[in-house]
Coordinates of C-alpha atoms in Angstrom, one line a residue:
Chain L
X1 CA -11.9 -27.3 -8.7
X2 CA -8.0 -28.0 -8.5
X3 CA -8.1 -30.3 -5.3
X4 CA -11.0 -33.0 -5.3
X5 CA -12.8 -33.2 -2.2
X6 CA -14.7 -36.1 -1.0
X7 CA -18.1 -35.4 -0.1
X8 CA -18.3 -32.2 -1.5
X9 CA -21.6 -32.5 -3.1
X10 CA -24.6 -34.4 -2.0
X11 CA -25.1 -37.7 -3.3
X12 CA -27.5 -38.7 -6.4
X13 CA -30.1 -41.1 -4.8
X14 CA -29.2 -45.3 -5.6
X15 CA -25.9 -44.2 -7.2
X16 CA -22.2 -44.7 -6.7
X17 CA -19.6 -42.9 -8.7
X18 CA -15.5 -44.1 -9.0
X19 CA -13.3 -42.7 -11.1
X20 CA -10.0 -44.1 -12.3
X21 CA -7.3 -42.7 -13.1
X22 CA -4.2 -43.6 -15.0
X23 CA -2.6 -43.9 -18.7
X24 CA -3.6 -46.8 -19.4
X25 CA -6.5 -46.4 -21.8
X26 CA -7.0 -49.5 -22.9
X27 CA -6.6 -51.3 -19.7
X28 CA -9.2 -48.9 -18.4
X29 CA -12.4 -49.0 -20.2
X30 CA -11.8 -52.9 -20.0
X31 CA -11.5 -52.6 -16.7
X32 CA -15.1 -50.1 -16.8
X33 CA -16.7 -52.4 -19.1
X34 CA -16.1 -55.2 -16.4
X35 CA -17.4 -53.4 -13.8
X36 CA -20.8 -52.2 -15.2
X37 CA -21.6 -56.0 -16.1
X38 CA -21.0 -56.8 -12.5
X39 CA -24.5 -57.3 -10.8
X40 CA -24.7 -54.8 -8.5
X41 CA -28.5 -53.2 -6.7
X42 CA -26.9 -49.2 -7.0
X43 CA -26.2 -47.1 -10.0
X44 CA -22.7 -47.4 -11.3
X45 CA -20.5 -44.4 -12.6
X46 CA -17.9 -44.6 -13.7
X47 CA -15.6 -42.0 -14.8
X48 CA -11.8 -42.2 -16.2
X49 CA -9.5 -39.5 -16.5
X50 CA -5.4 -39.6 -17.4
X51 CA -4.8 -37.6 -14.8
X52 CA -5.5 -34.7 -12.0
X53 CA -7.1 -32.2 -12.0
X54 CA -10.4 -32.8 -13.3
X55 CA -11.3 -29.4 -15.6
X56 CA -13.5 -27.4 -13.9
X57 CA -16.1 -27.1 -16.4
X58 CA -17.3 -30.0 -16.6
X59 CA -20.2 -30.9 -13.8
X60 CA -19.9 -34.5 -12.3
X61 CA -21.8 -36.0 -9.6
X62 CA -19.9 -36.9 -6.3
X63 CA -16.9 -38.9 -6.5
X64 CA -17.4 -41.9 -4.3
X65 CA -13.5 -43.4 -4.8
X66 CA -10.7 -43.1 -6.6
X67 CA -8.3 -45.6 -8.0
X68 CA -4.8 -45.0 -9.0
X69 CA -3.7 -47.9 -11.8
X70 CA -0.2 -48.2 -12.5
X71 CA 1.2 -50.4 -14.7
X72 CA 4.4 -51.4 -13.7
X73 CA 5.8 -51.9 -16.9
X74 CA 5.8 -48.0 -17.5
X75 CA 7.5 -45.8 -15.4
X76 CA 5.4 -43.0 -17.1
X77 CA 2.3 -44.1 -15.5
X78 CA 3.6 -44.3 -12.1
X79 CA 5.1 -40.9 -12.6
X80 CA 1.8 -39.7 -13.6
X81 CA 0.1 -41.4 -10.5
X82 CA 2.2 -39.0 -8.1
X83 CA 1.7 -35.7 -9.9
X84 CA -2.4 -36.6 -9.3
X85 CA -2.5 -37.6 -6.1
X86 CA -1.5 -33.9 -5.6
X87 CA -4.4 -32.6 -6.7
X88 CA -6.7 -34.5 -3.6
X89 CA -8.0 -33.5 -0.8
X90 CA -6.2 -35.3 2.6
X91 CA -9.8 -36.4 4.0
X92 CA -10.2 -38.6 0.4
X93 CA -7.7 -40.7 2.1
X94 CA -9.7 -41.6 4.6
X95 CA -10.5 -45.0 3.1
X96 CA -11.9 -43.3 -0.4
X97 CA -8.4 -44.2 -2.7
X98 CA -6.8 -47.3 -3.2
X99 CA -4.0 -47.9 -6.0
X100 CA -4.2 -51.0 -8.3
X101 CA -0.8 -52.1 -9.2
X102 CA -1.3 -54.2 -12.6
X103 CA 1.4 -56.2 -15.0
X104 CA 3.3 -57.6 -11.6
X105 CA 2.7 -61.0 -13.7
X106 CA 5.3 -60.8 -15.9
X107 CA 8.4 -59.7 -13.6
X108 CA 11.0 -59.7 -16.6
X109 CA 9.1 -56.7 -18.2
X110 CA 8.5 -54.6 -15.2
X111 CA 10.1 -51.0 -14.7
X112 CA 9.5 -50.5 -11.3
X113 CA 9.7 -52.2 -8.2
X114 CA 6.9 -54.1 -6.3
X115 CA 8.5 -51.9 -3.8
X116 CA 8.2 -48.8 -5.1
X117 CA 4.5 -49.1 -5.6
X118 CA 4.5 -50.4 -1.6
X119 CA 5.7 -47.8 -0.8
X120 CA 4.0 -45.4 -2.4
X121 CA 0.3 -46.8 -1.2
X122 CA 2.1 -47.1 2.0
X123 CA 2.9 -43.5 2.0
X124 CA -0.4 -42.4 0.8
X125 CA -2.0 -44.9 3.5
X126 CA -4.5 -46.1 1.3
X127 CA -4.8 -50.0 0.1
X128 CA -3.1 -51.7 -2.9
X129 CA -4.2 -54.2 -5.0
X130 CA -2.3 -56.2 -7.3
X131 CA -4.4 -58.0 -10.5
X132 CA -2.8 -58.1 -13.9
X133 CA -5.8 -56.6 -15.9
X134 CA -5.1 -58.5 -19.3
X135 CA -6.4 -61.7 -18.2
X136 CA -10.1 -61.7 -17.9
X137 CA -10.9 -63.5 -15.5
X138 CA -8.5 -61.3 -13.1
X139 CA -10.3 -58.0 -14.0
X140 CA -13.9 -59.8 -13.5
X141 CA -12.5 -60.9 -9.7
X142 CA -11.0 -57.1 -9.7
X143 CA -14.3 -55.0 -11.3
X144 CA -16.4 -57.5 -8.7
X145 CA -14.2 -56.2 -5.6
X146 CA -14.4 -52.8 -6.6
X147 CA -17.7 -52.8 -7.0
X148 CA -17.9 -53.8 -3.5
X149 CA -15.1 -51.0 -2.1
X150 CA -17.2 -48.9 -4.3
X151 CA -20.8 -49.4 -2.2
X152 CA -19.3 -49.0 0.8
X153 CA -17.5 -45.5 -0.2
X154 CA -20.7 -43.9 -1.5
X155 CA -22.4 -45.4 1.5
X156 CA -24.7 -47.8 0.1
X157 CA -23.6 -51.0 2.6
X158 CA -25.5 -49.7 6.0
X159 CA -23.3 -49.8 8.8
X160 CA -19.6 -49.9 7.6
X161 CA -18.0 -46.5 6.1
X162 CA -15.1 -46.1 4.0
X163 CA -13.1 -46.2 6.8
X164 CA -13.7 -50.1 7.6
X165 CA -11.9 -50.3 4.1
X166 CA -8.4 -49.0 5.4
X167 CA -8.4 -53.0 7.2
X168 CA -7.3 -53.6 3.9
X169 CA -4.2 -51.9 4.8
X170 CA -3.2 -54.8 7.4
X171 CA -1.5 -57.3 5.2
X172 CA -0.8 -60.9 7.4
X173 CA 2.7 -60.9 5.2
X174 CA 4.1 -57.4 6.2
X175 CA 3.2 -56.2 9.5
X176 CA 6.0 -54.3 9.8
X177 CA 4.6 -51.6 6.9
X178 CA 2.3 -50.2 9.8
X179 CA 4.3 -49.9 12.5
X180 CA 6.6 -48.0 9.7
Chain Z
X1 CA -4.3 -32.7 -18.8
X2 CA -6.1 -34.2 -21.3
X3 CA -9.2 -36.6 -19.7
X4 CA -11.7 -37.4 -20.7
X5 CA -14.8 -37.9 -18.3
X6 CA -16.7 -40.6 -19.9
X7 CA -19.7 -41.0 -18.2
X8 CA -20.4 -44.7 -18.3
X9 CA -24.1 -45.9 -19.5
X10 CA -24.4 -48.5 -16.8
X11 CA -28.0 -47.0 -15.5
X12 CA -29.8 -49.2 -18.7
X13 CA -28.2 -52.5 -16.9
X14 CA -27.4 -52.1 -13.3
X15 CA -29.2 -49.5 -12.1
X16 CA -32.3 -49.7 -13.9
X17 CA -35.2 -51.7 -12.5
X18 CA -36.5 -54.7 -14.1
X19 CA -39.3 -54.1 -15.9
X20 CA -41.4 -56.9 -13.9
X21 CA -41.1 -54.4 -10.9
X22 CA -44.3 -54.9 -8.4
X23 CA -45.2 -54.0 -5.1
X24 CA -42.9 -55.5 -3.4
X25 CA -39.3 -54.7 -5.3
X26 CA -40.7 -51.5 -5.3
X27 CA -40.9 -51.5 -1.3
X28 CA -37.4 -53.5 -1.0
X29 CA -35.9 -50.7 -3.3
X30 CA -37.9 -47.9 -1.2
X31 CA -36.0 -49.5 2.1
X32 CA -32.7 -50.3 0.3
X33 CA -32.8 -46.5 -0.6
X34 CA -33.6 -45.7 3.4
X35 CA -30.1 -47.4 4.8
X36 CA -28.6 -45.8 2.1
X37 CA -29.8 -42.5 2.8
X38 CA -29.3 -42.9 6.4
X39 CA -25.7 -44.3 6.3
X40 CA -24.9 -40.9 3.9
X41 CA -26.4 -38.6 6.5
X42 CA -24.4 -40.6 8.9
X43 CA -21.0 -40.1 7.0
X44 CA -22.3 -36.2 6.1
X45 CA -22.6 -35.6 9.8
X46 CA -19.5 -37.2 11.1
X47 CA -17.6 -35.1 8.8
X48 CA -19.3 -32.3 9.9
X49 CA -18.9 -33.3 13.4
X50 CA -14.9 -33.9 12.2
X51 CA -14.0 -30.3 10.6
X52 CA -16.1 -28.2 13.5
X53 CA -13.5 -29.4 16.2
X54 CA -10.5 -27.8 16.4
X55 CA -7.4 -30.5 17.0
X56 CA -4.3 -29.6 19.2
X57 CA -2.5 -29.5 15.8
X58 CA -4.8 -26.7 14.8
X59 CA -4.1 -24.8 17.6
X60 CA 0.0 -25.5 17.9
X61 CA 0.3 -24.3 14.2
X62 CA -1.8 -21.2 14.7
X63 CA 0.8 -20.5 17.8
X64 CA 3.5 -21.5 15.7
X65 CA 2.2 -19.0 13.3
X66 CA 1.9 -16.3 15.7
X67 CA 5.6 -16.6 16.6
X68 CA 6.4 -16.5 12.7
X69 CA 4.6 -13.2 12.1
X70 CA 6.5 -11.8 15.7
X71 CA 9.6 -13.2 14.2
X72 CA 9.5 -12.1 10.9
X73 CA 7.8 -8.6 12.1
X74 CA 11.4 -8.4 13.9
X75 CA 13.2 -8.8 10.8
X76 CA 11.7 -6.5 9.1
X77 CA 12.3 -3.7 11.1
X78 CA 16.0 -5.2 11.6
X79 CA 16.0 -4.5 7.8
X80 CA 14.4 -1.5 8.1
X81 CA 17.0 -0.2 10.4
X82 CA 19.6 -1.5 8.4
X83 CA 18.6 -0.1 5.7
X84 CA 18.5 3.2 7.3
X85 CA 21.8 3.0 8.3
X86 CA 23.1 2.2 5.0
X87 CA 21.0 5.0 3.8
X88 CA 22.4 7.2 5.8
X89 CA 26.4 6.1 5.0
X90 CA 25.6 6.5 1.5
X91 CA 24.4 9.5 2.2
X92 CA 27.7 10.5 3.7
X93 CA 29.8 8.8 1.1
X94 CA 27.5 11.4 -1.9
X95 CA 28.4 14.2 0.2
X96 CA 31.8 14.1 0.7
X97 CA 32.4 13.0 -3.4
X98 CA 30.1 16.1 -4.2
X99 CA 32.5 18.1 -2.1
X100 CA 35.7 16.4 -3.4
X101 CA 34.4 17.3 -6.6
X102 CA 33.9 20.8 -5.9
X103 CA 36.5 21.7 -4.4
X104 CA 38.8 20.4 -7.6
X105 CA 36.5 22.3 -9.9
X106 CA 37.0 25.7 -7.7
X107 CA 39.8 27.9 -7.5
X108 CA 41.6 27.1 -4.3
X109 CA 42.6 31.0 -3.7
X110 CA 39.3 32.6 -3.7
X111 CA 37.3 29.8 -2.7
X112 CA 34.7 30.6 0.1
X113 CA 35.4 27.3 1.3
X114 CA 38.9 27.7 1.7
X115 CA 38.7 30.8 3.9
X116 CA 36.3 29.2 5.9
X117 CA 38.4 25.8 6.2
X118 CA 41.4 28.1 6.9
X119 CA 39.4 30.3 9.9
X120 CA 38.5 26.8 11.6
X121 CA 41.9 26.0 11.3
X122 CA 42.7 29.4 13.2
X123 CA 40.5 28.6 15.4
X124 CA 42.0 25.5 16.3
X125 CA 44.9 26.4 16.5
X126 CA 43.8 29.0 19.0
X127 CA 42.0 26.2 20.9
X128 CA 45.4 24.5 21.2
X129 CA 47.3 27.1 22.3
X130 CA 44.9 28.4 25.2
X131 CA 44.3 24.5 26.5
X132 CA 48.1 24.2 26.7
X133 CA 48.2 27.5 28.4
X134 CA 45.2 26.2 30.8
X135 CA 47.4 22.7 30.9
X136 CA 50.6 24.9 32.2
X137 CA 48.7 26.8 35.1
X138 CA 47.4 23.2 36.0
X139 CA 51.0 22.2 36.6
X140 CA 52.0 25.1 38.2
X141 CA 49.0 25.0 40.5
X142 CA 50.3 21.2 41.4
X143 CA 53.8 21.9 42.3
X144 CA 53.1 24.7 44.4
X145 CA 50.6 22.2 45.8
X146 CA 53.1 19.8 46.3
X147 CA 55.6 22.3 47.7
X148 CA 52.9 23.4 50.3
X149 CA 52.2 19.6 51.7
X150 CA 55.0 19.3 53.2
X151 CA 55.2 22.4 55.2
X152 CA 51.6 21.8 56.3
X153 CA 52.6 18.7 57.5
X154 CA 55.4 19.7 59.3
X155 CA 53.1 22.9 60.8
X156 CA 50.5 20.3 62.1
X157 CA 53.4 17.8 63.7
X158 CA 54.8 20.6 65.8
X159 CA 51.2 21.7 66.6
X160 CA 50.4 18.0 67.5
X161 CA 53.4 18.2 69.8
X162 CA 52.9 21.2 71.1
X163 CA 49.3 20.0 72.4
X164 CA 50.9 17.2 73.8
X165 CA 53.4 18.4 75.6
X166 CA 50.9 21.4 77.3
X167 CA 48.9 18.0 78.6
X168 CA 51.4 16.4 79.8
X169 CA 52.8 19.1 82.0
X170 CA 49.1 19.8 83.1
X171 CA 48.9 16.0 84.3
X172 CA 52.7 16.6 85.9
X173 CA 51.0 20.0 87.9
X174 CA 48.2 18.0 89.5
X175 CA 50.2 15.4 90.7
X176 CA 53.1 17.2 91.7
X177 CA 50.0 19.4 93.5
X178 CA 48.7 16.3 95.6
X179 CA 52.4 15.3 96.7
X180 CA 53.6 18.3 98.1
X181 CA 53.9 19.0 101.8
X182 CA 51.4 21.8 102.3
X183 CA 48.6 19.4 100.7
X184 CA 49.9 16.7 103.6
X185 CA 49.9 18.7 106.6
X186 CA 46.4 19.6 105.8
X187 CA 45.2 16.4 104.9
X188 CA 46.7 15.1 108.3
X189 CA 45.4 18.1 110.1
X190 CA 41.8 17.4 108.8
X191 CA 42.4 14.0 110.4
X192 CA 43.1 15.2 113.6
X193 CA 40.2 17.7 113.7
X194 CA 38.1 14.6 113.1
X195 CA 39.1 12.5 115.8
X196 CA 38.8 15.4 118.1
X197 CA 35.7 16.3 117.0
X198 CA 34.5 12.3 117.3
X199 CA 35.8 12.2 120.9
X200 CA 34.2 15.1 121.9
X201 CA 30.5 13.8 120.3
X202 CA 31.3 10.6 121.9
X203 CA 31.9 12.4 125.4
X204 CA 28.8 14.5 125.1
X205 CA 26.5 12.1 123.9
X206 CA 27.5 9.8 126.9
X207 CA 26.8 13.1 129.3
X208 CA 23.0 13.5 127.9
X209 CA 23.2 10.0 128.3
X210 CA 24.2 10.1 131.6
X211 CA 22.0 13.5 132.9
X212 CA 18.9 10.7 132.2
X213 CA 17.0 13.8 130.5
X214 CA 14.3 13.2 128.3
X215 CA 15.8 15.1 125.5
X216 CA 13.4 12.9 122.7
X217 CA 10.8 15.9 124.2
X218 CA 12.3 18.6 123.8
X219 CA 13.0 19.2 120.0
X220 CA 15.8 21.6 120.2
X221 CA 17.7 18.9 122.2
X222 CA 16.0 15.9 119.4
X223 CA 18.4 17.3 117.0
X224 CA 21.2 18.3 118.8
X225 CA 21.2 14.5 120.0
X226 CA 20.8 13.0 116.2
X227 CA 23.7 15.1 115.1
X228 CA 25.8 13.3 117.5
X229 CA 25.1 9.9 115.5
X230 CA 26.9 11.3 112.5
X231 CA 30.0 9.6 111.6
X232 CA 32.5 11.9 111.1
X233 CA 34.6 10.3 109.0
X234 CA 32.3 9.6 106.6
X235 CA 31.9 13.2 105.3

């Protein structure tokens, strides 16, 4: 299993599954932790990986979304974000990744443009969040929205499909980036 | 490619029901778990629904791929020819070393080669000679051609002339022939013979005239009488 599909196997009943991916250990299983305190009526999964592809050996249940974290005070990570995203299926774009963009907090540390990251999520046309996942109460706000993006991908919110999530995309400050 | 899948343990808080479960969170869960079901089935199918058709950039790439294969068919057998042709000059190129060789390692003298180089060489010279010869009847076959144009020409003028001048004294006899006297006196006598003969008609129609006979009866006389209408000079 090189590429990841979306939808490729069928769904355990009541639960959701996200995986996150980036080199950011730490930040990570924080960021897991906060998520599977939130209160939430499905089954959370969640799964983190350094990077694509997933070894093949190993049997998951159906990934529901994917989030790319990139701290933007390592280039590394950022570098690692673009060799994954190779190893997904086009249709998981369809609403099912978004990239969190963390450490944009403290500017005078940061490796890599706020553009560059833009860009990137631009390119990829899948939303971007920024929350700077030291400070707790951000990555509570951060693990409670997921949560949310997270029920909607594995289908769990009747009526609205991962689809409705690519609104996200229309930011009031930029308009230009989707008439790019 | 180091990851590590670690399965979170979330089930014991999120996911798990409270223990206090009764009728009713079970029937909640139950249609909870309906929507959700129904909303996968809905996703499931529209994907479905998404890779059966077939979008216009499905189609234009599997035309654009059909022109690649034609195009890069063409190539290769562009190459193949190519190749053939180089084949072939390298062929060529072996042969004529293999020979150069050969004929360095063998004695010029007795070689087979040699005599057989030298006999074409006979021969050509052979076909020289003979196409110069055939070259030098050529020639003289055009100057005597040349030499005879002139005289035909000249032949056919006087022959021209001739013909002309036998027309012209044709055309000279038959007008000299309807201007000479004897032509005149006979033309004037046939003019004289015709008056007479209209006088006389005139005279004798004016006698049957004159008898009163009834000559429209008698057949013989009929004629004799409609001849007299006739105008002579008319003949």
């Amino acid at each position: 299993m090189s590429v990841l599909r979306p939808l490729d196997k069928l769904p355990k009943l009541n639960t959701a599954t996200i995986l996150l991916v980036s080199t950011e250990d730490a930040l990570l299983q924080q960021l897991a932790d906060s998520m599977l305190r939130e209160d939430c009526a499905s089954q959370l999964n969640v799964h983190l990986a350094k990077s694509l592809p997933l070894p093949s050996n190993v049997t998951r249940p159906r990934i529901d979304l994917i989030v790319f974290v990139v701290n933007l005070h390592s280039k590394y990570s950022l570098q690692n974000v673009e060799e994954s995203l190779r190893h997904v299926d086009a249709s998981f774009f369809l609403g099912k990744v978004c990239f969190l963009a963390t450490g944009a907090g403290q500017e005078s540390r940061c490796s890599i443009h706020h553009n560059t990251v833009v860009t990137l999520a631009h390119t990829y046309r899948s939303p971007l969040l920024f929350c700077d996942l030291k400070m707790e109460d951000f990555r509570v706000t951060m693990a409670q929205r997921l949560v949310r993006m997270l029920q909607i991908c594995a289908g769990h919110t009747p009526g609205i499909s991962a689809l409705s999530l690519l609104s996200l995309l229309q930011s009031p400050e930029s308009p230009s980036l989707e008439d790019l | 490619m180091e990851k590590q899948p670690t399965d979170s343990e979330g089930e014991g808080e999120e996911g798990g029901q409270p223990q206090e479960a009764n009728k009713e969170d079970h029937m909640t869960l139950l249609l909870r778990l309906r929507a959700q079901t129904k909303q996968q089935l809905l996703e499931y199918k529209s994907m479905v629904d998404a890779n059966e058709e077939k979008t216009p950039e499905q189609i234009m790439q599997e035309e654009q791929i059909k022109a690649k294969i034609e195009g890069l068919e063409n190539e290769v057998e562009e190459a193949k020819t190519a190749f053939e042709m180089k084949n072939l000059a390298l062929d060529r190129m072996q042969l004529s070393a293999a020979l150069k060789n050969n004929l360095e390692k063998i004695d010029t003298k007795t070689s087979l080669l040699m005599d057989d180089m030298k006999h074409v060489l006979e021969l050509n010279k052979l076909i020289m000679t003979s196409q110069q010869e055939s070259w030098d009847l050529e020639e003289k076959l055009l100057d005597i051609r040349k030499k005879r144009l002139p005289e035909l020409k000249q032949a056919s003028e006087s022959k021209l002339l001739e013909i002309q001048t036998e027309k012209n004294k044709q055309k000279d006899d038959l007008d000299n022939m309807e201007n000479s006297d004897k032509i005149k006196a006979i033309r004037q006598n046939l003019q004289r013979e015709i008056q007479i003969t209209t006088v006389i008609q005139n005279v004798f129609q004016n006698l049957l005239l004159g008898s009163k006979a009834n000559w429209a009866e008698n057949p013989a006389l009929k004629k004799t009488v409609l001849q007299l209408e006739k105008n002579l000079t008319m003949i």
